[in-house]
Coordinates of C-alpha atoms in Angstrom, one line a residue:
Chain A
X1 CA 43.7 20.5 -69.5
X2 CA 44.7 22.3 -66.4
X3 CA 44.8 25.7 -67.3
X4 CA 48.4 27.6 -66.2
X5 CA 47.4 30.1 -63.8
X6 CA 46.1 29.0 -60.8
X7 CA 43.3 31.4 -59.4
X8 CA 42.0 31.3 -55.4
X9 CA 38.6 31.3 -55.0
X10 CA 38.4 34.5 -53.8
X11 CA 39.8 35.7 -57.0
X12 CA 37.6 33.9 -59.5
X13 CA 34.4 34.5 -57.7
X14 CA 35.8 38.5 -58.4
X15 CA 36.8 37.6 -61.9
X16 CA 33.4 35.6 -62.3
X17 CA 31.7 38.6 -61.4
X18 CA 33.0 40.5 -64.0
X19 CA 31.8 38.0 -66.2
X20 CA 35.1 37.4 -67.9
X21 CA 36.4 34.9 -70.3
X22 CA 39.4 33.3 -68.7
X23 CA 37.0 32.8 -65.7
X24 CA 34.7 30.8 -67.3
X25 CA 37.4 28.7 -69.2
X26 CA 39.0 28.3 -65.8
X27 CA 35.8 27.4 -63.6
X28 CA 35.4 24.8 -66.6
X29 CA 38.7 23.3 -66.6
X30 CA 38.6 22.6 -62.9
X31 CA 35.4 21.8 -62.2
X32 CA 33.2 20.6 -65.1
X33 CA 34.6 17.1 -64.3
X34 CA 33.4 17.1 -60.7
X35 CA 29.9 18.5 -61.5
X36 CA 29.1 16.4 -64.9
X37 CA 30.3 13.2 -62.4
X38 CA 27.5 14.3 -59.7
X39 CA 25.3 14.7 -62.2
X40 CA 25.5 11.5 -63.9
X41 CA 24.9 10.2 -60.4
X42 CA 22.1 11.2 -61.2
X43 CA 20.6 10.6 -64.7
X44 CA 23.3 8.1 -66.1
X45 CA 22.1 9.5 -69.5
X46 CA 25.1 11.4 -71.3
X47 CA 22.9 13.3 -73.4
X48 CA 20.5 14.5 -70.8
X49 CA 23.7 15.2 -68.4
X50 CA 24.9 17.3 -70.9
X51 CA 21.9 19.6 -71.2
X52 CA 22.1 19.9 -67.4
X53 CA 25.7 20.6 -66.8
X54 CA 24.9 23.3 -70.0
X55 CA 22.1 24.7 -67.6
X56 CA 24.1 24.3 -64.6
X57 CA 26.8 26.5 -66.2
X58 CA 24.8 29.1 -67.4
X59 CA 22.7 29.4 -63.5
X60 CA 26.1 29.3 -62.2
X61 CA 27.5 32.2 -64.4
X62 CA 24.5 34.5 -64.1
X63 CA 23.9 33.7 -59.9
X64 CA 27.2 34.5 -59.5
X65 CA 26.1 38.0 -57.7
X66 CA 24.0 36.1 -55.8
X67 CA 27.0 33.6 -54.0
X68 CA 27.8 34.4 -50.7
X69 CA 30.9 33.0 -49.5
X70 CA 30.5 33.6 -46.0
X71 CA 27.8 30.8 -46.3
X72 CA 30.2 28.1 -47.7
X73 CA 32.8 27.3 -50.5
X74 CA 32.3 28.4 -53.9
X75 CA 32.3 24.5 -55.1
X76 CA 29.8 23.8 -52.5
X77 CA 27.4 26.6 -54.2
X78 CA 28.0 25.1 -57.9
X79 CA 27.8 21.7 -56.6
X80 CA 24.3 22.4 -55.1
X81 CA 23.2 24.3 -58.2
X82 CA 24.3 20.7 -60.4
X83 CA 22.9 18.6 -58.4
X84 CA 19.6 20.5 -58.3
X85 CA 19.1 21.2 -62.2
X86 CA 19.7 17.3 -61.9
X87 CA 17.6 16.7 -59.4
X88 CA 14.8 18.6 -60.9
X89 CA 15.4 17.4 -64.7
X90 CA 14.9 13.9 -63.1
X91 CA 11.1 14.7 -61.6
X92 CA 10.4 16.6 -64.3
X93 CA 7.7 14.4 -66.1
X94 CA 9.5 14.9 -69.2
X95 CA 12.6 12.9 -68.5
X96 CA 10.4 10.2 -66.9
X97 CA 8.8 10.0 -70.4
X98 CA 12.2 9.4 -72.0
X99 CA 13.5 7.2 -69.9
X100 CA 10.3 4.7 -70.8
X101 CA 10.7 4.8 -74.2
X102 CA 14.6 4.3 -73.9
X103 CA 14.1 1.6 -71.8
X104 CA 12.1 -0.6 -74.5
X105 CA 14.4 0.9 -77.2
X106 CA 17.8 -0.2 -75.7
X107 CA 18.7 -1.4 -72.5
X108 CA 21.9 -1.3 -72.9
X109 CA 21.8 2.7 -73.4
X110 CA 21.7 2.8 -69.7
X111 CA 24.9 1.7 -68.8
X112 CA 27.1 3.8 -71.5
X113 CA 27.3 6.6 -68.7
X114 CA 28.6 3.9 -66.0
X115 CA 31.7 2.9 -68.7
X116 CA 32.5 6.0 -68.9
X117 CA 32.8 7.1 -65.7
X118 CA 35.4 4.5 -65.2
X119 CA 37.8 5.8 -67.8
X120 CA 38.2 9.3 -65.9
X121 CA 37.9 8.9 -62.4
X122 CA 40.8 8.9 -60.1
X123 CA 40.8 5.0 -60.1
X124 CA 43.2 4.1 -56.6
X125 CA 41.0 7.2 -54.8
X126 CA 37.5 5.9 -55.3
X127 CA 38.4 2.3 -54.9
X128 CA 39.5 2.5 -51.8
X129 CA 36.7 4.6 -50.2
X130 CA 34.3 2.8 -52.1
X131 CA 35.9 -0.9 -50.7
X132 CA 35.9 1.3 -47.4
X133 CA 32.2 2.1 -47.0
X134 CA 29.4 -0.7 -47.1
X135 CA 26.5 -1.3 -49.8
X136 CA 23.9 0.2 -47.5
X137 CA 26.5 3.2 -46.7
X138 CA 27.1 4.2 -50.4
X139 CA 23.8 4.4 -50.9
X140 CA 22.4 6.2 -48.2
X141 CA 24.9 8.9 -49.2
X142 CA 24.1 8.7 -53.2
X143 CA 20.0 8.8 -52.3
X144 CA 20.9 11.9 -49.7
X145 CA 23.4 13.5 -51.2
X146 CA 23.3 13.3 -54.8
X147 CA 19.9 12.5 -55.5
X148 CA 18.2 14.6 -53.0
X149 CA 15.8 12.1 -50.9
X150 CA 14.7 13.0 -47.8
X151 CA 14.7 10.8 -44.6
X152 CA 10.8 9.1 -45.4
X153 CA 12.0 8.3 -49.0
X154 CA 15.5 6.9 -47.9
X155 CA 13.3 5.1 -45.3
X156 CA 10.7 3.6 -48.0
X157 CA 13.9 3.2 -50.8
X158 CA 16.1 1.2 -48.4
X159 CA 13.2 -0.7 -45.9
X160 CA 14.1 0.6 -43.1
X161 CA 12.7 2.3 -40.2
X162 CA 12.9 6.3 -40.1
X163 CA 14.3 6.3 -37.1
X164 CA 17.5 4.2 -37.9
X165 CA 17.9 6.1 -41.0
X166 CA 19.4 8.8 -39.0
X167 CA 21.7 6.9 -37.1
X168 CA 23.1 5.0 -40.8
X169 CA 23.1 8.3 -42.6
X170 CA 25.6 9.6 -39.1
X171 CA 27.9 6.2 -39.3
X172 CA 28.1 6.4 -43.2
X173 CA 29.0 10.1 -42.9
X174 CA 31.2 9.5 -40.1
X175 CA 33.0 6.6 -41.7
X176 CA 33.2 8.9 -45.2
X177 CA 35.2 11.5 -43.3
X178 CA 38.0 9.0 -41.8
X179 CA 38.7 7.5 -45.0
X180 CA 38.8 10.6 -46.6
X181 CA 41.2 12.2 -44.3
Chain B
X1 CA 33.9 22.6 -25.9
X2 CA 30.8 22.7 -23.5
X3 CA 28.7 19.3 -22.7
X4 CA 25.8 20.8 -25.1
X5 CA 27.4 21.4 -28.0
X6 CA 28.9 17.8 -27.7
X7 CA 25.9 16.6 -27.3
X8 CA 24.6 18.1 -29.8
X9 CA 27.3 17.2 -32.3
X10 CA 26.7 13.7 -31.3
X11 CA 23.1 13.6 -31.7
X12 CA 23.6 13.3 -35.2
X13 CA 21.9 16.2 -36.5
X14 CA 24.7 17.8 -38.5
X15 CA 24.8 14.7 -40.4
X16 CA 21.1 15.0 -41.6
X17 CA 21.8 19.0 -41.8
X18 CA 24.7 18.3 -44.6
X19 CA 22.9 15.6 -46.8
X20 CA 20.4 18.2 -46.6
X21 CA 18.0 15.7 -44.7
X22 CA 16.8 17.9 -42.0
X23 CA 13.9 19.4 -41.5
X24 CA 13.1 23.5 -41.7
X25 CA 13.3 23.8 -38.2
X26 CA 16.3 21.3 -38.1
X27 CA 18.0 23.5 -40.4
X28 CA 17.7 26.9 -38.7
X29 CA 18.6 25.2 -35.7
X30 CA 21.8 24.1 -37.0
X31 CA 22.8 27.5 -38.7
X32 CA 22.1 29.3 -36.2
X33 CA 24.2 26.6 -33.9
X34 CA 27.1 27.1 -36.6
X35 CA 27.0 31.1 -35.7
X36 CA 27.3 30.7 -32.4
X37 CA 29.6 27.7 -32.0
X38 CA 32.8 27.5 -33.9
X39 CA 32.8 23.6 -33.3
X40 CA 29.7 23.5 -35.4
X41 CA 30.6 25.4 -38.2
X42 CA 34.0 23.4 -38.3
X43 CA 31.9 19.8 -38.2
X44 CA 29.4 21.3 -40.6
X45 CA 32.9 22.0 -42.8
X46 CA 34.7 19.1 -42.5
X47 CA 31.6 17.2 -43.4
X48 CA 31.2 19.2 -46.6
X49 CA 34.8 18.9 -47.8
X50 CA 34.3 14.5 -47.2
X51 CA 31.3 14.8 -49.9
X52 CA 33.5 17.5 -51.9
X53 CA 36.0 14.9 -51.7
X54 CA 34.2 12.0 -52.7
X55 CA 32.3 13.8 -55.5
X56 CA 35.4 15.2 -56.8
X57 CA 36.7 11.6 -57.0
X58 CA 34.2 10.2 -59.1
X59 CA 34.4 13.4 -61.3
X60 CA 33.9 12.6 -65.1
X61 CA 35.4 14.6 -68.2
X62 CA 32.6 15.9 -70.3
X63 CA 32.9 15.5 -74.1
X64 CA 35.3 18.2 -75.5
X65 CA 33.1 19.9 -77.7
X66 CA 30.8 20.6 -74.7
X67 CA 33.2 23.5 -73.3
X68 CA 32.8 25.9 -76.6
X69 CA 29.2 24.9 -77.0
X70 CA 28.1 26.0 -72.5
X71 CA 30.4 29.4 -73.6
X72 CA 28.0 30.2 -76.3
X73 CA 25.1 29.5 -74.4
X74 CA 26.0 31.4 -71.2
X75 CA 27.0 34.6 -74.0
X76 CA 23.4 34.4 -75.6
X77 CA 21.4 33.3 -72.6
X78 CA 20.7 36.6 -71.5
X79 CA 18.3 37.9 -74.6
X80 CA 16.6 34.5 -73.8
X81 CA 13.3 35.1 -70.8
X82 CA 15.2 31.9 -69.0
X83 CA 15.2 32.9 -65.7
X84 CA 14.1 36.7 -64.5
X85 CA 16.5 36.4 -61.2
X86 CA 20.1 36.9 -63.1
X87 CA 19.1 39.2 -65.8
X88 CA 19.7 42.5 -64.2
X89 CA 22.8 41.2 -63.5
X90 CA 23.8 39.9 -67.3
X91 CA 22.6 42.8 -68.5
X92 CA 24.6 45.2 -66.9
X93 CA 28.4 44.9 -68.2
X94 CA 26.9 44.6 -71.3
X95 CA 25.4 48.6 -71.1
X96 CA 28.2 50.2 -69.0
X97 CA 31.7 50.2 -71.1
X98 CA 29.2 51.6 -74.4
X99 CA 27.4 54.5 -72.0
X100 CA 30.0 57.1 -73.2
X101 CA 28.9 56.6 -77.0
X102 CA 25.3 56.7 -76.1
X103 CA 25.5 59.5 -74.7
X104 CA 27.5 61.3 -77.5
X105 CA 24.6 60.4 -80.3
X106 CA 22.7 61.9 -77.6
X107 CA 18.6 62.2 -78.0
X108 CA 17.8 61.2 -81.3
X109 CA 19.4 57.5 -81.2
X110 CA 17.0 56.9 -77.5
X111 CA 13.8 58.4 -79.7
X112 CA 14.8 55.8 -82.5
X113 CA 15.5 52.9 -80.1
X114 CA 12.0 53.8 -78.4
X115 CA 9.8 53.6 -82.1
X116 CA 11.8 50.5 -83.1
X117 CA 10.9 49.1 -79.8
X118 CA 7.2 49.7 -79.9
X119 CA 7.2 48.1 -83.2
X120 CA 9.0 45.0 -82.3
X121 CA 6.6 45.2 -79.0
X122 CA 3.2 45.1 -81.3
X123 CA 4.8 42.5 -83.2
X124 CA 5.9 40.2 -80.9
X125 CA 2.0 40.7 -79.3
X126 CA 0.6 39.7 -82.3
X127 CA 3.2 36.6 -82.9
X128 CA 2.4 36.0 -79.3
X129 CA -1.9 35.5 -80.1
X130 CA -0.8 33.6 -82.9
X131 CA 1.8 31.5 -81.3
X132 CA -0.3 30.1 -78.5
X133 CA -3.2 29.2 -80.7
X134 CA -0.8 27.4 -82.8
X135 CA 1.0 25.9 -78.9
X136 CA -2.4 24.9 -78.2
X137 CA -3.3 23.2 -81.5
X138 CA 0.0 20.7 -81.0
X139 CA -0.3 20.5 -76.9
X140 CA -3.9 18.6 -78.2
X141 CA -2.0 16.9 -80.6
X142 CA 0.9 15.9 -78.4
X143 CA -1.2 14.4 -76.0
X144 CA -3.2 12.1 -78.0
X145 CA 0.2 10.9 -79.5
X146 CA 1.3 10.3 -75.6
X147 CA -1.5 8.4 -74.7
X148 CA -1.6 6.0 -78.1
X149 CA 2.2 5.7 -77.6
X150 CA 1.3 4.8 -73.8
X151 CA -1.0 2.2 -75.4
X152 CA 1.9 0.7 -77.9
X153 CA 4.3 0.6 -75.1
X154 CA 1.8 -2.0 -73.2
X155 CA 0.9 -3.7 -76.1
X156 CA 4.8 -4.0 -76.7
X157 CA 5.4 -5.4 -73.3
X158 CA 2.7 -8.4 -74.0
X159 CA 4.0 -9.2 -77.1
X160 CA 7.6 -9.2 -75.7
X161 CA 6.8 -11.2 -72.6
X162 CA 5.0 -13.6 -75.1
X163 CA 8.2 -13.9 -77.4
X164 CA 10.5 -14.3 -74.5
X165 CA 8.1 -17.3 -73.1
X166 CA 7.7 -19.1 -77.1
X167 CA 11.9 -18.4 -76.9
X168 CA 12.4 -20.1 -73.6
X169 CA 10.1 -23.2 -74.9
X170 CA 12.1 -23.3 -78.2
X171 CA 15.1 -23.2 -76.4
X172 CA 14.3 -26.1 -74.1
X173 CA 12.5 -28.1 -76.9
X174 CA 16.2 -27.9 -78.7
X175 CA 18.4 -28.6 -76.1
X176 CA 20.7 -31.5 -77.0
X177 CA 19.8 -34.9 -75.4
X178 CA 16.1 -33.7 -75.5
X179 CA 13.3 -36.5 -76.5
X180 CA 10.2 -36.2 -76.8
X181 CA 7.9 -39.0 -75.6
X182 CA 4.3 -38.8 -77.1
X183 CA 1.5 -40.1 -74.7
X184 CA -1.5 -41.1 -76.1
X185 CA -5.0 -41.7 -75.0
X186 CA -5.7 -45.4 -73.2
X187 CA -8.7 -46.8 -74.4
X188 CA -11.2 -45.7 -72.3
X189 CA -10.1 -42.4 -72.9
X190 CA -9.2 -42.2 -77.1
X191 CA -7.7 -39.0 -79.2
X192 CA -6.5 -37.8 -75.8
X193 CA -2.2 -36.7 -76.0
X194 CA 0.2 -34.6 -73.8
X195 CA 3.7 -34.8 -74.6
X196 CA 7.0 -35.1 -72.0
X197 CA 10.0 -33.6 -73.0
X198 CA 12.9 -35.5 -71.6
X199 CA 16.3 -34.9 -71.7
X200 CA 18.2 -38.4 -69.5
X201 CA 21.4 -36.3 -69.3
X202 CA 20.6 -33.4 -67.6
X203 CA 16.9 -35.7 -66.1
X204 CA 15.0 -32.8 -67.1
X205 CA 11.3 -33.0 -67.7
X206 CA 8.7 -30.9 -69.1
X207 CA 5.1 -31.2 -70.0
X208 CA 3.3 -30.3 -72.7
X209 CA -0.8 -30.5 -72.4
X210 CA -2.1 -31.6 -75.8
X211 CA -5.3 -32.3 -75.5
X212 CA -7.0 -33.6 -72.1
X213 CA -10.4 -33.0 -70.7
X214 CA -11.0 -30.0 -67.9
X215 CA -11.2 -31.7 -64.9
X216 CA -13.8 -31.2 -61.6
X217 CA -12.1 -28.0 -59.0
X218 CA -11.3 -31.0 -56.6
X219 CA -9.6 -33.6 -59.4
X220 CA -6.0 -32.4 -60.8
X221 CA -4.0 -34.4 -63.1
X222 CA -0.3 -36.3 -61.8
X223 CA 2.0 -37.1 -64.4
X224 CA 4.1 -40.4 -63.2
X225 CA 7.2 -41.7 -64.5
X226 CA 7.7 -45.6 -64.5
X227 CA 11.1 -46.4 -63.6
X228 CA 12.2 -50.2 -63.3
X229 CA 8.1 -50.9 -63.7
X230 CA 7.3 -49.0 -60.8
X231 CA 5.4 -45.5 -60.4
X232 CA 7.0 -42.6 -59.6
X233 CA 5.0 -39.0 -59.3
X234 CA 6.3 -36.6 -61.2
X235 CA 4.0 -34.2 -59.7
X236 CA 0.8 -32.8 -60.2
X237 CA -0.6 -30.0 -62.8
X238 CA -3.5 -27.5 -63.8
X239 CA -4.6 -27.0 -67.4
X240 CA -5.1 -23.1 -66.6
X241 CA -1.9 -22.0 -68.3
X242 CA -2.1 -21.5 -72.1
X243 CA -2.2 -24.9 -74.2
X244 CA 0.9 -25.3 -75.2
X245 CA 2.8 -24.0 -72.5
X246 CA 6.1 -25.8 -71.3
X247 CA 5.8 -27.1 -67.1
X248 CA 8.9 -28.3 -65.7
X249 CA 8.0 -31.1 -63.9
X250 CA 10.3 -33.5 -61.1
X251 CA 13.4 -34.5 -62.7
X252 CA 14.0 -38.1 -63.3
X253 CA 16.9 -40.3 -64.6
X254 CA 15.8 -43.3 -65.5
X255 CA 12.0 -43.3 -66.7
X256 CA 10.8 -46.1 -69.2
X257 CA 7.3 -44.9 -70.1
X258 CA 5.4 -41.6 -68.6
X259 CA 1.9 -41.5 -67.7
X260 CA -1.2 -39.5 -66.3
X261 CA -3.8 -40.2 -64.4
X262 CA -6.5 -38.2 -62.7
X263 CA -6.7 -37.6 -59.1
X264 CA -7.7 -36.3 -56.0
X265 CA -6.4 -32.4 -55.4
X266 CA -2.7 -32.3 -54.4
X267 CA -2.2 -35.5 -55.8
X268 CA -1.6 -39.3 -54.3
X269 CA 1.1 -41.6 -53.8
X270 CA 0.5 -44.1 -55.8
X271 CA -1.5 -43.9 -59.2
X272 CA -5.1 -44.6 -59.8
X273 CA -5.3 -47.0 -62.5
X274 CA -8.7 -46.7 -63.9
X275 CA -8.4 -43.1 -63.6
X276 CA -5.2 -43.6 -66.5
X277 CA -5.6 -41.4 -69.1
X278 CA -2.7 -40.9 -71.6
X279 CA 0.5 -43.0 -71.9
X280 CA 3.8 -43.2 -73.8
X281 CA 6.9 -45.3 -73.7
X282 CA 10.0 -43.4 -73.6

C-alpha cells in the first residue's frame, strides 16, 4: 500500500494545506495504521474505532491550519487528535451504554479487535519490547499514554500510592526508550 | 549541561510532562524549560519518538473500504455545523479558484443567491421549531426505553446467574461415578430427607437439603460420613441457601452410610446420637 512518492513532512503539511487529494491518500497510507492501532487501544470495538479514526481524519484535515510544527512532529499532532476523539468517544455516556448491552449480547465481540491486531502488527518489533517491559510497565504507559489517565486514576487503577506512580511512570518510560533505540 | 537542568531532568518530570500526566503548572514549567534548555527539548523528543515508536508498532490496517468512505466524509464535512473552528478554513479553497466567474455574472447572480438564501433561512427556521418539538417528543421516549432496558438488563443478570447455578448442579449431579445416597428420617424424626451426592472416584460430596426442620441461631446441622463404622464430620451447614441448592461438603473415600445430626454452632467432634436426624446407607 505504500504509496510511490515519498513526501517529508514539511511537504505534506504544505500539500495538506492546500487540501489536496494525493495528500490525503498519502497521510492515509502511512499513518492510518498507526492511529486506528492507538485507537483500538482504546475501544477494542472495530466498529466504534472506525467511526473515530473517520472523525480523527476529518479533525485532522480541517485543523491542519491550525498545526504548528515548531511545537512537535506532525505525527505527534494526529496522534494526539486519535487518541483524544478516542479518549472522549469512550466517556462519552453513549459508548458506555453500548458497551453494556454488547456485553450481555456477546462476550466474545470484545476480543475480535485483539485478533486482529495480531495479523498486522510488526510481530518480531512488538514482541521484543513487549517481553522487554514488565506487566505493571505496559500498563502504566497504555492508562497514561493511550488512554489518557491522570496520575490519581493510574494511582486508584493500579493500587498504588501517588507518589510511586511517578517514579514507575519514569522507569517504564526510561526502560521504553533503551529498547527502542 | 548545568547541575539544574540535570536535576531537573532526573526528577522525573519530563516523564509525567510526555504521558501528558503533569499538572498545568507542571506543564508550563516544562515548556518553558524546553525553550530555554536544549537538553529539555531533546529529552522531551526523544521521549516522544519511544511512544511514536511503540505505537507505530502495534499499528493496525483498517478495513479497505474505510479509505474511500473518511475521503467522502472529509469532502462533505464542511456543509455539515460539525465543528465551527475549521470551517473558515474548508471553506476557503472552495471560493477562491471560482472568484473570477463570480465576478463576471457580476450583481444580479449575488442578489439571486441573497433571496434564495433568505428563503432557505425561513425554512430551515420553521423546520428548526418543528424539528425540536419532534427531538423532544423521542428524547421522552428514548429515555423511558433506557430505563426499562436498564431494568431488563438486571433482570437478565438474575436469571442468568440462576441458570448458570441450576447448570453447575446439573453438571455435578451427572458427572460419571456420581451416586446418590438418599437419607431418610430416623424414627424420632419421620418424613425428614437430604440427599448426598457422592462420587468414590474423584471422593466428592455434595449435599442436598430435602426437607429438615430450621434449627435454633445457636444449633447447626453436621453431616458425618461413617467410614469402617466410625464417624467422620463431613462438616457443618446452614439451611439459608435456596432448597435445593448443591453444598460441597469434605471429601471422603471410603464412606458406608452418611448421616446428620444436630448440633452445637461450629459443629463437634464426635456426633450426638439422639440428636440423629436423617440417615442413608451408601
Amino acid at each position: 500500500m505504500p504509496a510511490s512518492i515519498k513526501y517529508s513532512e514539511n511537504d505534506l503539511v504544505v500539500l495538506l494545506k492546500d487540501k489536496d487529494e494525493k495528500a490525503f491518500s498519502y497521510l492515509y497510507d502511512n499513518y492510518s495504521g498507526a492511529l486506528y492501532g492507538v485507537i483500538l487501544k482504546v475501544i477494542p470495538e472495530e466498529e466504534a474505532a472506525r467511526d473515530i479514526l473517520q472523525e480523527a481524519f476529518v479533525k485532522i484535515w480541517r485543523n491542519i491550519n491550525g498545526y504548528d510544527k515548531l511545537r512537535g512532529k506532525l505525527f505527534t499532532w494526529m496522534l494526539n487528535i486519535a487518541r483524544n476523539c478516542a479518549i472522549d468517544a469512550l466517556r462519552s455516556k453513549r459508548y458506555r451504554n453500548d458497551q453494556k448491552i454488547r456485553q450481555l449480547d456477546n462476550n466474545v465481540n470484545l476480543n475480535v479487535a485483539y485478533l486482529s491486531v495480531s495479523q498486522n502488527v510488526d510481530h518480531l518489533g512488538l514482541k521484543t519490547v513487549l517481553a522487554s517491559l514488565n506487566e505493571e510497565q505496559r500498563r502504566i504507559i497504555d492508562l497514561a499514554y493511550f488512554k489518557g489517565y491522570t496520575q490519581e486514576e493510574i494511582a486508584r487503577e493500579m493500587d498504588m500510592p501517588l507518589g510511586t506512580v511517578k517514579t514507575r511512570v519514569r522507569n517504564a518510560l526510561i526502560q521504553l526508550k533503551d529498547i527502542l533505540k | 549541561m548545568s547541575l539544574d537542568i540535570q536535576q531537573y531532568i532526573a526528577s522525573g518530570i519530563i516523564e509525567s510532562y510526555v504521558l501528558g500526566l503533569s499538572s498545568e503548572q507542571e506543564t508550563k514549567d516544562v515548556e518553558e524549560n524546553a525553550m530555554q534548555h536544549q537538553e529539555v527539548s531533546h529529552a522531551i523528543e526523544n521521549y516522544r519518538n519511544s511512544l511514536e515508536k511503540y505505537a507505530s508498532l502495534q499499528a493496525v490496517s483498517p478495513p479497505q473500504e474505510l479509505k474511500a468512505k473518511i475521503w467522502r466524509a472529509i469532502q462533505t464535512e464542511p456543509t455539515a455545523p460539525l465543528e465551527v473552528r475549521g470551517e473558515s478554513d474548508a471553506v476557503a479553497p472552495l471560493i477562491s479558484p471560482e472568484k473570477n466567474r463570480f465576478q463576471q455574472t457580476g450583481q444580479s447572480l449575488i442578489r439571486y443567491f441573497a433571496a434564495a438564501a433568505t428563503v432557505l433561512l425561513l425554512v430551515s427556521a420553521t423546520l428548526n421549531v418543528i424539528y425540536l418539538a419532534k427531538y423532544r417528543r423521542v428524547r421522552n421516549s428514548y429515555d423511558q426505553l433506557i430505563v426499562s432496558r436498564n431494568d431488563l438488563i438486571t433482570q437478565n443478570q438474575v436469571y442468568q446467574t440462576r441458570i448458570s447455578q441450576v447448570e453447575s448442579e446439573a453438571a455435578i449431579i451427572h458427572e460419571p461415578g456420581i451416586k446418590p445416597i438418599v437419607m431418610e428420617g430416623v424414627k424420632e424424626h419421620p418424613g425428614m430427607r437430604a440427599t448426598v451426592y457422592w462420587n468414590a472416584q474423584s471422593k466428592n460430596v455434595y449435599l442436598a437439603v430435602n426437607r429438615l426442620p430450621l434449627p435454633p441461631a445457636y444449633m447447626q446441622y453436621q453431616l458425618w460420613a461413617i467410614v469402617d463404622g466410625k464417624p467422620v464430620s463431613e462438616g457443618v451447614f446452614d439451611l439459608d441457601q435456596a432448597d435445593h441448592a448443591l453444598q460441597k461438603m469434605a471429601s471422603v473415600s471410603n464412606a458406608q452410610a452418611f448421616a446428620i445430626t444436630l448440633e452445637k454452632r461450629g459443629g463437634t467432634v464426635a456426633p450426638t446420637m439422639s440428636n440423629m436426624y436423617v440417615m442413608g446407607k451408601s
